[in-house]
Structure formats: C-alpha cells, structure tokens
CSV table of C-alpha atoms in Angstrom, one decimal:
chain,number,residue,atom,x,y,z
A,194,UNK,CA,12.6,18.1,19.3
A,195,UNK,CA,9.8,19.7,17.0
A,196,UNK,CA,8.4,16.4,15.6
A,197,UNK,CA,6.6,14.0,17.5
A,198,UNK,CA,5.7,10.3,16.1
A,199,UNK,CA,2.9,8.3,16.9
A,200,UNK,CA,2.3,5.1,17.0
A,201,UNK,CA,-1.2,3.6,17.4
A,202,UNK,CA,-1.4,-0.2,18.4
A,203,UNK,CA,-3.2,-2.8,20.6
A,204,UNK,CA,-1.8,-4.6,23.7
A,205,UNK,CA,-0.9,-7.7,22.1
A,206,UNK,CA,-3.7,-10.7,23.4
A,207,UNK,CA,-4.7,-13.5,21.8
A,208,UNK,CA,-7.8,-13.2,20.0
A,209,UNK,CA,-7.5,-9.4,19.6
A,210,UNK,CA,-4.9,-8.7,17.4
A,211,UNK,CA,-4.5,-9.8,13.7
A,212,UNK,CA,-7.3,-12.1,13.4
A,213,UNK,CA,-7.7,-12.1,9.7
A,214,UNK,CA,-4.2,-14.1,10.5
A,215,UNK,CA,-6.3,-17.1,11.9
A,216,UNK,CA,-6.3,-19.7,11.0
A,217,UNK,CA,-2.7,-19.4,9.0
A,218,UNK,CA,-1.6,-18.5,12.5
A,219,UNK,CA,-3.6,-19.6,16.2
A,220,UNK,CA,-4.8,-16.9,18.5
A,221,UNK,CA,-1.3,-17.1,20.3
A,222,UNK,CA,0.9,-17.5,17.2
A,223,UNK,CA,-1.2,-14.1,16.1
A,224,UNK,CA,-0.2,-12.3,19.1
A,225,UNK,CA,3.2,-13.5,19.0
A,226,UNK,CA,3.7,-12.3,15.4
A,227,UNK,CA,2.1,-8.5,16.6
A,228,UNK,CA,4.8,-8.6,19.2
A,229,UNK,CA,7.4,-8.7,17.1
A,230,UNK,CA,6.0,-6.0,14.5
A,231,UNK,CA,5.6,-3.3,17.4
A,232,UNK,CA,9.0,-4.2,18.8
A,233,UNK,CA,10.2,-3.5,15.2
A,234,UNK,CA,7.8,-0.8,14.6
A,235,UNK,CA,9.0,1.7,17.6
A,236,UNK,CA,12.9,0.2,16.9
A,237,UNK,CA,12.7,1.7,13.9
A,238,UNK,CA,10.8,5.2,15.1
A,239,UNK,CA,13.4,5.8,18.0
A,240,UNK,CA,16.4,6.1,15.5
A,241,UNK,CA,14.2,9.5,14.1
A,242,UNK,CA,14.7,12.6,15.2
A,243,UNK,CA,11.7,12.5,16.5
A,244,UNK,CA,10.1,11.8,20.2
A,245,UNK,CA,8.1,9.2,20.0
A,246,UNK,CA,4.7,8.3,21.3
A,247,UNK,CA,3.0,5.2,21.9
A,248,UNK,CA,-0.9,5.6,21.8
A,249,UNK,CA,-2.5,2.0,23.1
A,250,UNK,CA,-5.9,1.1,22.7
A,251,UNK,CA,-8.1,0.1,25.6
A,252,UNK,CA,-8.1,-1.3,28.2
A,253,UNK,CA,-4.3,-1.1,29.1
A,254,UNK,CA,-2.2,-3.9,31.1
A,255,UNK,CA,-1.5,-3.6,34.9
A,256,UNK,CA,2.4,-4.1,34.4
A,257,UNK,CA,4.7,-2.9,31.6
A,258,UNK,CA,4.2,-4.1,28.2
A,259,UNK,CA,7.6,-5.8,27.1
A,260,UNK,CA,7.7,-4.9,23.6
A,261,UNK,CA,7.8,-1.1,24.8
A,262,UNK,CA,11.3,0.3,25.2
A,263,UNK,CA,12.5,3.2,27.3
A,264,UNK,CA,12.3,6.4,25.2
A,265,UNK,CA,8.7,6.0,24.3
A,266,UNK,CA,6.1,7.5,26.2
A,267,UNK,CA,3.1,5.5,26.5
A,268,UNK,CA,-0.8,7.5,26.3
A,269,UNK,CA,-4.5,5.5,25.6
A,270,UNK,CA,-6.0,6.1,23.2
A,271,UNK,CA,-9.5,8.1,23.8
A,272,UNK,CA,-12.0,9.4,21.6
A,273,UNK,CA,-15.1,7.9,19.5
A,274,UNK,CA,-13.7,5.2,17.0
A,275,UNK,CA,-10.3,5.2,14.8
A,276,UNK,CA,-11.1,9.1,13.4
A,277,UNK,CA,-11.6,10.4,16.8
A,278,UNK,CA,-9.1,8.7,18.5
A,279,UNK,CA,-6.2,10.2,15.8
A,280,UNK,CA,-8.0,13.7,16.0
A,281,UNK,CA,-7.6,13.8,20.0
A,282,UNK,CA,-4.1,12.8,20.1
A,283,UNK,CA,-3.2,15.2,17.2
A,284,UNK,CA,-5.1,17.6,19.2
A,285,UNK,CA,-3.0,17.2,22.2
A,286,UNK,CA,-0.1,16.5,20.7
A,287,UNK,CA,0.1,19.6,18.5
A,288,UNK,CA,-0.7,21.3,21.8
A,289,UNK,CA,2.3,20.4,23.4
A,290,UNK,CA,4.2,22.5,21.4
A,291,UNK,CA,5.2,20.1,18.5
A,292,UNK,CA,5.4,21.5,15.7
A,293,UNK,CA,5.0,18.2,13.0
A,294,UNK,CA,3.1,15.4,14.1
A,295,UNK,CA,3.0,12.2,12.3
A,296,UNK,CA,0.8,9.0,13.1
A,297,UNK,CA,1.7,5.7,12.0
A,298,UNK,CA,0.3,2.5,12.9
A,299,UNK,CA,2.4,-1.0,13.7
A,300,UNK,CA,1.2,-3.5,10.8
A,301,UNK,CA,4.1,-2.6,8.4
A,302,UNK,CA,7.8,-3.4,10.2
A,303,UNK,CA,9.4,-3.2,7.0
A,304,UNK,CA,8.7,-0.2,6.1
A,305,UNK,CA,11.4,1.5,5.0
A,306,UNK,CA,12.7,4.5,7.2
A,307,UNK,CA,13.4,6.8,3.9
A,308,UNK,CA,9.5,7.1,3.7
A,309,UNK,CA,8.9,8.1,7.8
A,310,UNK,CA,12.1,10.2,6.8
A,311,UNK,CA,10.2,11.8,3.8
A,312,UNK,CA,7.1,12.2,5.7
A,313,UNK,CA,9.0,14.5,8.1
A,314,UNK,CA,10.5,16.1,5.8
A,315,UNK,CA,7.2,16.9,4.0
A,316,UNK,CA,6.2,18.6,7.3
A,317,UNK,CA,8.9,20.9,7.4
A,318,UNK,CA,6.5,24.1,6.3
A,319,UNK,CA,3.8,25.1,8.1
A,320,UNK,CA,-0.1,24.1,6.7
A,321,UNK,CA,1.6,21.0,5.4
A,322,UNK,CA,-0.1,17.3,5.0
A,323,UNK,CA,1.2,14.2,4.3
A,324,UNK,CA,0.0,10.3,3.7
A,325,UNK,CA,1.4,7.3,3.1
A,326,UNK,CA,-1.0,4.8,1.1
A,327,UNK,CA,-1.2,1.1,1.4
A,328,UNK,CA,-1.9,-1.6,-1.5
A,329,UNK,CA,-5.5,-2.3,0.3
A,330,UNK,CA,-6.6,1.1,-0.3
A,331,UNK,CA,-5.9,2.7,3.4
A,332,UNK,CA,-3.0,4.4,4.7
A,333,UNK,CA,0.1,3.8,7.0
A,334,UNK,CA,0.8,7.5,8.0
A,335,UNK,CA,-0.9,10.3,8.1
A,336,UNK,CA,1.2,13.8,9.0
A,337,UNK,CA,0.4,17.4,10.0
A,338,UNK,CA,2.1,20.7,10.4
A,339,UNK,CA,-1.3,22.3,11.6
A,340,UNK,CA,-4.5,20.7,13.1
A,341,UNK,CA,-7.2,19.7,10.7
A,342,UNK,CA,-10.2,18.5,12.1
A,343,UNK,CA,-12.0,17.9,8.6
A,344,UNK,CA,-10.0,15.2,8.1
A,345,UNK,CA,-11.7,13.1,10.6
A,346,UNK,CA,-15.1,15.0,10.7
A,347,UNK,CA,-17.8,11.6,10.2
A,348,UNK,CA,-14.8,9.6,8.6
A,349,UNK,CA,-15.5,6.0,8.2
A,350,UNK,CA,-12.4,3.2,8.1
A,351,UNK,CA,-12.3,-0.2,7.4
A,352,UNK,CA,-12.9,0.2,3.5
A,353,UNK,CA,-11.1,0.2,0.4
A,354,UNK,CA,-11.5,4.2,-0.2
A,355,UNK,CA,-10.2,5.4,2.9
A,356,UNK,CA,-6.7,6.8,1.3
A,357,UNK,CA,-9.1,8.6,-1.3
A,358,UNK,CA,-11.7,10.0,1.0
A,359,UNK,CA,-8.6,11.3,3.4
A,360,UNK,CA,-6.5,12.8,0.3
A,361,UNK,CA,-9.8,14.7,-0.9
A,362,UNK,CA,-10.5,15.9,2.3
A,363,UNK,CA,-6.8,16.7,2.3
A,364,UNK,CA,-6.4,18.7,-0.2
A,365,UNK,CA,-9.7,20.8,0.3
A,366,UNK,CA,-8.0,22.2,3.2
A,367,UNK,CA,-5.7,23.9,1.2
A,368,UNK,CA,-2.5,22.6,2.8
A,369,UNK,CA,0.6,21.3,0.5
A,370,UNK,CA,-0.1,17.8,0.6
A,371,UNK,CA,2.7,15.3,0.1
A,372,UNK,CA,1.3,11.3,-0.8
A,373,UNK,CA,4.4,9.2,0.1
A,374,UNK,CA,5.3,6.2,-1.8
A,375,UNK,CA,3.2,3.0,-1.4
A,376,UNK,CA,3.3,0.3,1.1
A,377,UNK,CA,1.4,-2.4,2.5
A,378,UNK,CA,-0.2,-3.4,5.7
A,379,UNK,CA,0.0,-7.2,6.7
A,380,UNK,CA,-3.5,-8.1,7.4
A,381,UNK,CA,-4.3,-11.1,6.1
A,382,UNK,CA,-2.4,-14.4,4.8
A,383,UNK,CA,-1.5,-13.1,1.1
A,384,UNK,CA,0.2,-10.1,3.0
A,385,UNK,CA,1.8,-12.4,5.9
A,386,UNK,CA,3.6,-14.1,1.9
A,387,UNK,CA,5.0,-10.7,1.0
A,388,UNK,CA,6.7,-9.6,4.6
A,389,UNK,CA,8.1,-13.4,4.6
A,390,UNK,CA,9.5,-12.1,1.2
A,391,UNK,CA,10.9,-8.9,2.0
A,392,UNK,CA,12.4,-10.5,5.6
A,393,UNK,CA,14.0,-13.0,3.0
A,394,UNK,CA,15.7,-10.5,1.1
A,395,UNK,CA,16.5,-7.8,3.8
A,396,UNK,CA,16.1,-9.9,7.6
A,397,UNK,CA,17.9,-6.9,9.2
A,398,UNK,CA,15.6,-4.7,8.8
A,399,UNK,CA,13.0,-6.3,11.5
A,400,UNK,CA,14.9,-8.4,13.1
A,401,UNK,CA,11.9,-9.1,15.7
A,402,UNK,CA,9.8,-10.0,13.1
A,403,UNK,CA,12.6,-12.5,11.6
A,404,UNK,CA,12.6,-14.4,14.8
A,405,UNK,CA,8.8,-14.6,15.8
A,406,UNK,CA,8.6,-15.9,11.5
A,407,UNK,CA,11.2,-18.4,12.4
A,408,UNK,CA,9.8,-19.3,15.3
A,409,UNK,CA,6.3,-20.0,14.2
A,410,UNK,CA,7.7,-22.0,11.0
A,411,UNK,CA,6.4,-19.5,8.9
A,412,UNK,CA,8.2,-19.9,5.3
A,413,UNK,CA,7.2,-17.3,1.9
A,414,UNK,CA,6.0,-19.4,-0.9
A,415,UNK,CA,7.9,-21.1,-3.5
C-alpha cells in the first residue's frame, strides 16, 4: 500500500488518560471509556486502504495492549513534545517508502470515515497537505504527501489557535492544502453530551464506545 495511517494514543491507565473527564467519570471509568474509543478508533482505520500504524506514548506495557488488533503495527512515540513526536514518525514513516501519510489521533470514534477517506484522497498528488479541524480550535488529522518540517518547527499545542497556526504554516509551504470538514474531540463533559448524542442516533458506528457508555450509565441530556 502507498498510504500509511497513524494513530497517536496513550496506554490506557487510570489517571492518565482523559482527565478533563473527572469527575463526570472516575480515574477507571476514564480509562475504560479511552479503551473503547481506540478500539473504535483503529476498527475504523483498518477498513482503509491504508496500513496502519499505532504510535503509543511512553512508557509502553510489558504484555499486549488488548484494545490493539492484529494488522496494526505498534511504534513509541519519540521526539521532544506533541510537534516532535508527529515530525519523527512522519519522518520515518515517509521514509519507508509511503507515499501519503496521515496522523490522526483516538479522541473522536465517530468520526465519520468519508473525512479519513477525503483526507487520502487529498493526498493523492505529490506536495499535498491536509487537516481536519476540531470545534476547540485544534485538529484531528493532519496529512502529507512530502515531509514538512516547518510545520512543527517551535510549534506549541494545547491552545485554541493551533488549527490556525498549523494552516498558516501550511500554506506558506506552498503545498495544495485541503482543510477537511469539522469535527470534534471529546475532551471534556460538554463533548462526552455530544458523542452520547451522535452514539444515540448512529450506535453502529462505535460500537465499543456504545458498550463502555452503557456500561458506565452514561445517558446524553434531555
């Protein structure tokens, strides 16, 4: 295959993933919950035509991680902070031969595969960009036909411009840039309302995330 997907994620333990959850959710109901959206997250990559690629933060687990199917290749994540990390494995991965890379992360499992599909279609030329922005002012792919360091060159995250900063530095490279429709990350409770919404009206389409909801007695608001 020419394209290769990333996902970035955590190893799901209490007290380290989704903690703008707490208190909505404990430590262990958080954890639960960011099971389920990875399991749904690389469910939905592997029907792509697309090898995918699971980049973990450190410090990995001794065993297997269950929520990791077979047909994903696991990698840790290396490099200084969020920018450096996605430079490196673009870096590597683009040097594998790929010739589209796209990196995604696991906080959306409803997002709907017409946008990943768009994404790689957006790639298709080379010198070709793509992003995906979310409601909080981030974004939840970022895609590349050719390596572009600037991108990530002193980058900050964690702030309400970083889809802005990323399309401006973007498009000064000159590449065709594609923005992808908006989505939204689920971060915090207001967010955890919407995906209870959306699971509501379409549960099929995480079916992971539908359980781990109805198992934690999570309900959308009236």
């Amino acid at each position: 295959m020419d394209t290769a997907l990333l996902v970035f994620a955590k190893v799901p333990r209490p007290g380290e993933v989704k903690t703008r959850l707490t208190p909505a959710l404990s430590a262990a109901g958080a954890a639960r919950l960011y099971t389920a959206f990875l399991r749904d997250t690389l469910r939905q990559v592997l029907r792509l035509n697309a090898d995918v690629r699971l980049y973990l933060a450190p410090p990995l687990p001794d065993g297997e991680l269950d929520a990791v199917p077979s047909g994903v290749d696991v990698h840790v994540q290396t490099g200084d902070g969020l920018g450096g990390r996605m430079e490196q494995a673009f870096r590597e991965t683009l040097g594998d031969g790929y010739g589209q890379v796209l990196v995604m992360g696991s906080d959306h499992p409803t997002l709907p595969r017409s946008f990943l599909q768009r994404a790689d279609q957006a790639l298709q030329e080379s010198g070709s960009l793509c992003i995906g922005p979310t409601k909080d002012g981030g974004f939840y792919l970022l895609g590349m036909s050719a390596f572009y360091p600037q991108l990530f060159d002193e980058m900050s995250y964690s702030h309400g411009q970083v889809f802005a900063e990323t399309l401006s530095r973007a498009e000064g490279t000159g590449a065709d840039v594609t923005v992808l429709p908006q989505w939204y990350d689920v971060d915090r409770p207001r967010d955890l309302d919407r995906l209870l919404t959306d699971l509501d009206d379409r549960p099929a389409d995480a079916p992971n995330t539908r359980r781990a909801a109805d198992r934690l007695g999570l309900e959308a608001l009236a």
